XYZ file of C-alpha atoms in Angstrom:
478
model
C -19.654 39.892 -17.755
C -22.891 41.401 -16.591
C -22.111 45.319 -15.785
C -22.240 45.947 -12.269
C -21.421 48.623 -9.503
C -18.437 48.358 -6.893
C -21.052 48.555 -4.396
C -22.790 45.127 -5.832
C -19.379 43.685 -6.427
C -18.568 44.343 -2.708
C -21.835 42.863 -1.625
C -21.320 39.629 -3.514
C -17.846 39.144 -2.525
C -18.319 39.973 1.177
C -15.800 42.775 0.461
C -15.470 46.613 1.767
C -14.716 49.489 -0.559
C -11.303 50.979 0.006
C -8.935 53.614 -1.742
C -11.534 56.101 -2.648
C -13.533 53.561 -4.567
C -16.657 55.040 -6.006
C -19.394 52.445 -5.193
C -21.348 53.714 -8.516
C -18.499 52.907 -10.710
C -19.560 50.173 -12.941
C -17.176 47.143 -14.038
C -18.110 46.164 -17.353
C -15.205 43.442 -17.476
C -13.235 41.656 -18.342
C -12.126 40.339 -15.093
C -8.468 39.546 -15.139
C -5.551 38.247 -12.913
C -2.780 39.538 -15.396
C -2.386 43.426 -15.238
C -1.431 43.140 -18.939
C -4.749 42.011 -19.941
C -6.694 44.961 -18.263
C -9.022 46.866 -20.656
C -10.982 49.728 -19.767
C -13.912 48.650 -17.467
C -11.930 45.822 -16.021
C -11.834 44.307 -12.739
C -8.362 43.217 -11.802
C -8.002 40.565 -9.201
C -4.905 40.844 -7.162
C -3.394 37.165 -6.622
C -0.634 36.473 -4.478
C 1.472 33.523 -6.040
C 4.627 31.887 -5.278
C 6.836 34.459 -7.276
C 4.826 37.124 -8.193
C 2.242 39.516 -5.859
C -0.614 40.990 -7.947
C -0.997 43.434 -5.279
C 2.087 45.141 -6.771
C 0.643 45.575 -9.959
C -2.653 47.408 -8.735
C -1.747 50.853 -9.577
C -0.617 49.798 -12.909
C -3.769 48.047 -13.442
C -6.113 51.229 -12.713
C -3.777 53.309 -15.102
C -4.425 50.659 -17.650
C -8.225 51.102 -17.513
C -9.314 48.745 -14.581
C -12.260 50.291 -12.506
C -10.765 48.646 -9.326
C -8.668 46.060 -7.708
C -10.204 43.059 -5.910
C -7.421 42.602 -3.157
C -6.751 41.137 0.213
C -5.075 44.361 1.455
C -5.130 48.047 0.950
C -3.419 49.013 -2.504
C -2.706 52.474 -4.345
C -5.821 52.158 -6.135
C -9.616 51.973 -5.731
C -10.058 48.441 -4.394
C -12.905 46.025 -2.809
C -10.987 44.295 -0.060
C -11.817 40.664 0.770
C -10.156 38.208 3.013
C -9.342 35.691 0.156
C -9.040 36.874 -3.606
C -9.510 33.665 -5.229
C -12.815 32.635 -2.892
C -13.903 35.931 -3.898
C -13.622 35.484 -7.657
C -15.476 32.145 -7.231
C -18.243 33.874 -5.183
C -18.508 36.786 -7.746
C -18.742 34.199 -10.572
C -21.294 31.968 -8.935
C -23.549 34.984 -8.406
C -23.197 35.773 -12.085
C -24.305 32.645 -13.140
C -27.528 32.838 -11.161
C -28.338 36.170 -12.985
C -28.417 33.927 -16.157
C -31.659 31.875 -15.962
C -31.330 31.009 -19.820
C -27.616 29.673 -19.961
C -27.035 25.900 -20.064
C -23.941 24.821 -18.281
C -22.097 21.808 -19.851
C -18.949 20.518 -18.044
C -16.426 18.205 -19.540
C -13.624 16.248 -17.504
C -11.379 13.297 -18.001
C -7.716 12.299 -17.655
C -7.119 13.147 -21.259
C -8.570 15.136 -24.012
C -10.772 17.779 -22.046
C -9.307 20.751 -23.943
C -10.006 19.107 -27.178
C -13.311 17.880 -26.542
C -14.257 21.280 -25.072
C -13.017 22.966 -28.211
C -14.922 20.891 -30.389
C -18.578 21.102 -28.297
C -18.231 24.825 -28.197
C -18.226 24.903 -31.771
C -21.177 22.919 -31.727
C -23.088 24.635 -29.149
C -22.250 27.856 -31.055
C -24.427 26.636 -33.780
C -27.370 26.914 -31.303
C -26.397 29.905 -29.514
C -24.061 32.275 -28.013
C -21.178 30.380 -26.274
C -18.355 30.864 -24.020
C -15.716 28.312 -23.360
C -12.345 28.399 -21.604
C -9.210 30.083 -23.567
C -7.070 26.785 -23.693
C -7.177 25.148 -20.408
C -8.682 27.545 -17.944
C -9.899 24.813 -15.855
C -8.770 25.237 -12.227
C -10.007 27.275 -9.201
C -8.714 30.589 -11.175
C -9.255 29.956 -14.571
C -12.702 28.377 -14.163
C -14.453 31.539 -12.505
C -12.605 33.684 -15.052
C -14.057 31.887 -17.746
C -17.635 32.015 -16.047
C -17.262 35.743 -15.903
C -17.108 36.392 -19.618
C -20.689 35.389 -19.808
C -23.288 37.945 -20.236
C -27.022 38.005 -20.767
C -26.841 37.084 -24.276
C -24.905 33.723 -23.321
C -26.477 30.421 -23.887
C -24.095 28.206 -23.391
C -21.088 27.705 -21.214
C -18.797 24.731 -21.916
C -16.488 24.441 -19.133
C -13.458 22.087 -18.761
C -12.794 20.848 -15.401
C -9.724 19.688 -13.912
C -8.929 17.875 -10.802
C -5.670 17.985 -8.572
C -7.255 15.939 -5.617
C -10.667 14.901 -4.372
C -13.160 17.470 -3.978
C -11.861 19.841 -6.501
C -14.322 19.419 -9.249
C -16.906 19.419 -6.612
C -16.207 22.906 -5.767
C -15.896 24.162 -9.420
C -19.517 22.748 -10.196
C -20.523 24.810 -7.051
C -19.455 28.031 -9.219
C -21.485 27.069 -12.356
C -23.832 24.045 -11.653
C -23.852 21.913 -14.726
C -26.883 20.377 -16.617
C -24.873 18.400 -18.807
C -21.546 16.618 -17.818
C -19.472 14.688 -19.944
C -16.677 12.279 -18.413
C -13.986 11.105 -20.972
C -11.931 8.569 -19.459
C -9.884 7.732 -16.126
C -6.293 7.215 -16.679
C -2.832 7.842 -15.022
C -2.557 11.596 -15.083
C -1.741 12.968 -11.707
C -1.542 9.456 -10.393
C 0.883 10.212 -7.756
C -1.401 12.925 -6.398
C -4.403 10.506 -6.084
C -2.766 7.461 -5.355
C -4.440 5.189 -7.603
C -7.112 5.244 -10.726
C -10.151 4.274 -8.321
C -9.389 7.821 -6.719
C -9.132 9.420 -9.959
C -12.562 8.042 -10.806
C -13.781 9.142 -7.502
C -12.706 12.324 -8.187
C -13.903 12.793 -11.958
C -17.170 11.404 -10.984
C -17.941 14.606 -8.565
C -19.107 16.191 -12.126
C -22.179 13.577 -12.511
C -22.789 13.719 -8.747
C -23.456 17.519 -9.434
C -25.860 16.881 -12.074
C -29.814 17.799 -11.472
C -32.148 15.009 -11.957
C -33.404 16.891 -15.240
C -29.573 16.910 -16.286
C -27.764 14.439 -18.547
C -24.499 12.464 -17.940
C -22.716 11.466 -21.210
C -20.372 8.941 -20.357
C -17.634 6.702 -22.190
C -19.149 3.199 -22.501
C -15.798 2.078 -23.520
C -14.043 3.019 -20.125
C -15.251 0.541 -17.224
C -14.767 3.057 -14.498
C -16.461 6.058 -16.466
C -19.194 3.483 -17.135
C -19.507 2.604 -13.776
C -20.410 6.498 -12.800
C -23.921 5.675 -13.922
C -24.638 4.792 -10.325
C -23.442 8.149 -8.848
C -25.949 10.174 -10.251
C -29.786 11.018 -10.485
C -29.511 12.234 -14.153
C -30.290 10.515 -17.279
C -27.392 8.838 -18.666
C -26.298 8.484 -22.291
C -23.369 6.690 -23.757
C -20.802 7.121 -26.194
C -18.103 5.236 -27.736
C -17.310 2.348 -30.325
C -19.170 -0.523 -28.525
C -22.563 -1.546 -29.771
C -24.390 -0.506 -26.561
C -23.239 3.260 -26.944
C -26.153 5.474 -28.206
C -23.547 7.845 -29.951
C -20.976 5.848 -31.507
C -18.274 5.433 -34.480
C -18.720 2.836 -36.869
C -16.071 1.968 -39.727
C -13.290 4.363 -38.472
C -10.504 4.681 -41.090
C -7.322 6.554 -40.449
C -5.505 8.361 -43.420
C -1.742 8.714 -44.233
C -1.577 11.868 -42.172
C -3.270 10.278 -39.147
C -6.693 11.760 -39.472
C -9.780 9.540 -38.858
C -12.774 9.261 -40.790
C -16.200 7.377 -39.542
C -19.872 7.011 -39.623
C -21.544 8.778 -36.812
C -24.401 6.498 -35.547
C -27.250 8.015 -33.294
C -30.699 6.870 -32.587
C -32.279 9.147 -35.247
C -29.616 8.462 -37.922
C -26.215 8.437 -39.445
C -23.657 10.796 -40.994
C -20.034 10.536 -42.232
C -17.316 12.584 -40.354
C -13.834 13.076 -41.864
C -11.648 14.876 -38.902
C -9.006 17.101 -39.739
C -7.636 16.515 -36.209
C -4.775 14.287 -35.825
C -4.557 10.870 -34.220
C -7.408 8.187 -34.050
C -7.626 9.371 -30.477
C -9.558 12.316 -31.517
C -12.520 10.064 -32.385
C -13.300 9.749 -28.705
C -13.211 13.272 -28.255
C -15.506 14.063 -31.495
C -17.988 11.337 -30.058
C -18.172 12.854 -26.746
C -18.899 16.361 -28.213
C -21.339 14.720 -30.397
C -23.208 12.928 -27.849
C -23.545 16.337 -25.647
C -24.522 18.269 -28.730
C -27.054 15.666 -29.577
C -28.368 15.933 -26.144
C -28.874 19.584 -26.855
C -31.201 18.700 -29.893
C -28.615 19.488 -32.734
C -29.209 17.566 -35.937
C -26.940 14.785 -36.744
C -26.098 16.385 -40.151
C -25.161 19.715 -38.378
C -22.999 17.764 -35.683
C -20.853 15.806 -38.707
C -20.489 19.109 -40.520
C -19.012 20.777 -37.603
C -16.874 17.976 -36.321
C -15.593 17.444 -39.933
C -14.543 21.424 -40.155
C -12.908 21.591 -37.058
C -9.188 22.445 -36.760
C -7.173 22.461 -33.372
C -8.178 25.703 -31.456
C -5.677 25.450 -28.608
C -2.252 25.453 -28.876
C 0.325 22.582 -28.789
C -1.807 19.797 -28.815
C -1.111 17.751 -32.039
C -0.326 20.699 -34.171
C 1.239 19.213 -37.218
C 3.455 21.843 -39.349
C 5.426 20.774 -42.477
C 8.770 22.924 -42.876
C 9.342 24.217 -46.384
C 12.079 21.384 -46.663
C 9.356 18.842 -45.979
C 10.365 17.956 -42.192
C 6.915 17.396 -40.589
C 6.787 18.490 -36.883
C 4.338 17.412 -34.518
C 3.934 19.610 -31.621
C 2.034 18.029 -28.885
C 4.047 19.597 -26.125
C 1.318 21.131 -23.797
C 1.554 18.271 -21.157
C 1.692 14.530 -21.089
C 0.710 11.346 -19.178
C 1.212 7.699 -19.801
C -2.050 7.377 -21.648
C -1.279 10.455 -23.959
C 2.073 9.495 -24.599
C 0.742 6.132 -26.149
C -1.867 7.931 -28.329
C 0.946 10.255 -29.567
C 3.082 7.626 -30.449
C 0.419 5.515 -32.075
C -0.692 8.765 -34.130
C 2.837 9.535 -35.024
C 3.664 6.159 -36.347
C 0.850 6.383 -38.949
C 1.941 9.977 -39.736
C 5.347 9.224 -40.204
C 5.241 5.834 -42.106
C 7.880 5.366 -44.558
C 10.066 8.364 -43.279
C 12.753 8.775 -40.876
C 11.361 9.624 -37.263
C 12.402 11.246 -34.480
C 11.254 12.086 -30.873
C 11.869 14.654 -28.228
C 10.128 13.678 -24.826
C 10.852 14.098 -21.121
C 10.335 12.289 -17.892
C 6.516 12.228 -16.716
C 5.832 13.810 -13.372
C 3.234 13.523 -10.628
C 3.012 9.768 -10.762
C 4.036 9.093 -7.288
C 5.512 5.729 -6.285
C 4.519 4.508 -9.525
C 6.759 7.139 -11.456
C 10.067 5.072 -12.096
C 8.040 1.870 -13.571
C 5.968 4.138 -15.636
C 9.037 6.285 -16.899
C 10.804 3.188 -17.700
C 7.668 1.827 -19.449
C 7.594 5.361 -21.545
C 11.338 4.547 -22.400
C 10.536 1.201 -23.874
C 7.705 2.538 -25.640
C 9.694 5.429 -27.371
C 12.722 2.814 -27.652
C 10.833 0.349 -29.621
C 8.974 2.904 -31.667
C 10.939 2.497 -34.725
C 12.536 5.805 -34.523
C 16.028 6.932 -36.055
C 16.816 9.030 -33.131
C 15.289 9.868 -29.544
C 16.016 12.819 -27.438
C 15.162 12.767 -23.912
C 15.199 16.164 -22.236
C 15.374 17.272 -18.888
C 16.023 16.163 -15.268
C 14.885 12.612 -13.721
C 15.574 11.130 -17.141
C 17.577 7.750 -15.891
C 14.101 5.631 -16.002
C 13.240 6.912 -19.254
C 16.900 6.329 -20.654
C 17.149 2.667 -19.049
C 13.990 1.685 -20.584
C 14.692 3.064 -24.177
C 18.249 1.587 -24.208
C 16.426 -1.704 -23.078
C 13.958 -1.671 -25.930
C 16.447 -0.655 -28.637
C 18.822 -3.300 -27.567
C 16.161 -5.904 -27.810
C 15.101 -4.528 -31.426
C 18.572 -4.533 -32.503
C 18.789 -8.375 -31.593
C 15.367 -9.068 -33.468
C 17.169 -7.206 -36.479
C 15.424 -5.060 -39.078
C 16.416 -1.803 -40.903
C 17.431 1.142 -38.539
C 14.719 3.972 -38.061
C 12.481 2.201 -40.651
C 8.796 2.716 -40.761
C 6.973 0.922 -37.971
C 8.790 -2.007 -36.350
C 11.571 -2.010 -34.344
C 14.710 0.251 -34.540
C 18.223 -1.142 -33.880
C 19.723 2.057 -34.896
C 17.927 4.185 -32.901
C 20.291 6.938 -31.368
C 19.313 7.848 -28.157
C 20.737 10.853 -26.041
C 19.821 12.963 -23.014
C 20.062 16.750 -23.245
C 19.347 19.333 -20.297
C 16.600 21.355 -21.828
C 14.085 22.146 -24.729
C 17.073 24.572 -26.392
C 19.414 21.871 -26.053
C 16.902 19.378 -27.629
C 16.303 21.586 -30.607
C 20.098 22.071 -31.255
C 20.541 18.539 -31.122
C 17.727 17.932 -33.584
C 18.972 20.420 -36.049
C 22.104 18.125 -36.632
C 19.938 15.201 -37.098
C 17.186 16.240 -39.301
C 17.068 15.940 -43.187
C 14.243 16.859 -45.750
C 11.289 14.652 -45.589
C 12.137 13.504 -41.917
C 9.166 13.507 -38.968
C 9.742 14.614 -35.603
C 7.032 14.426 -32.562
C 7.535 16.559 -29.405
C 5.735 15.739 -26.347
C 6.510 16.259 -22.648
C 5.290 17.341 -19.330
C 4.016 21.194 -19.108
C 6.858 22.108 -16.900
C 9.551 21.086 -19.437
C 8.332 23.652 -22.029
C 8.924 21.646 -25.046
C 6.942 23.956 -27.064
C 10.038 25.861 -27.049
C 12.011 22.972 -28.974
C 9.054 23.217 -31.596
C 9.385 26.694 -32.250
C 13.200 26.503 -32.642
C 12.854 23.456 -34.830
C 10.268 25.643 -36.937
C 12.547 28.437 -36.924
C 10.202 30.685 -35.125
C 7.192 29.626 -37.315
C 3.724 29.324 -35.694
C 0.544 27.321 -37.029
């Protein structure tokens, strides 16, 4: 962050100094909400959560090197007292952005693919200047300002991921760091129960393009009608990416190799270049195109864009991480989160990657789908039960619709005939079991897997299925 004395921080946050705080003491960063992440010169923000109250760790944070604590009540440490710590954090971040006249803010949103696209785009902008981007999925009312506050006077690009849990959330995030380029990926079914329908999701995602200035650029997915329709909601210039002919930045000649990695010709108004992705799954093409379109608007040469996209490997954990065990078992850890659209993409990629091998999957019931939850989870079960698997493990609570759909699909496949668990096609021999948690799923898999098998692990964040992957890999990490 830009070094600031406590007196200035108190002014920016409408706070008051407390606990013998020295108004001249300088905070140099980082700003953190986890006392374990404190470094000398930090500002510790005391957030009161459902289970943990940051105020209880104020003294510990200062002993670890924090200059002061941003708190909502007096603590046994130098502090800036504010009415609302989260609001004060946002105000501090917004004030710092105004001190960075040479920074270009790029916002990325969508129902799926935000983090992967953000990672690719940050790699591209780093070729043009100093870049900051969220670690993992720091994309909400706390993670967003914490990311912004990592910027300093040398920062030229902020690539920010914006999530919405309701109408108005993205609008609030854009007020912290007003974007000049806004990238909208897709409108899917993530958090469908919270929003009540895809049209409401589109309304929320479109708040990003509404926040763009007239001199800005909206980068929209030409292949998603609800995203394409956002062009009417912005005064900014609009550019399209996708696979359709009307997309200015598009992919032609997409080919997927035996490991599920896509290659294509990147076409732009100023030329073409070959891209060979190291990322898994054909759905990575759309993420790469979105990043390429934003980078192209920043003036990066097409050859440079293609070079960086081709060199990129997954940089955020638990998103299509593919690891081969010494015995030849391939583990696809896509356990960070899940929704109906990302489940379909994962199974599509897994079918290619696991072709000709015995394939297994560990999944869990999807959440936040509202009244559509039972039907969508039944459809998930049908997807998994008919995916040509030798075995399917459904972990955790609320699994009944998934189990029903899986058994229905497996029974239908059995009636159609065919080799059990064969490559592609139906799997009349699919074994389907329900287990209580991630550890039990790993234990069940241990009795199933043989050298050369492949396993997909994917579920909602709350299930913590990355633990299953960790146990299956014997504690190994990628």
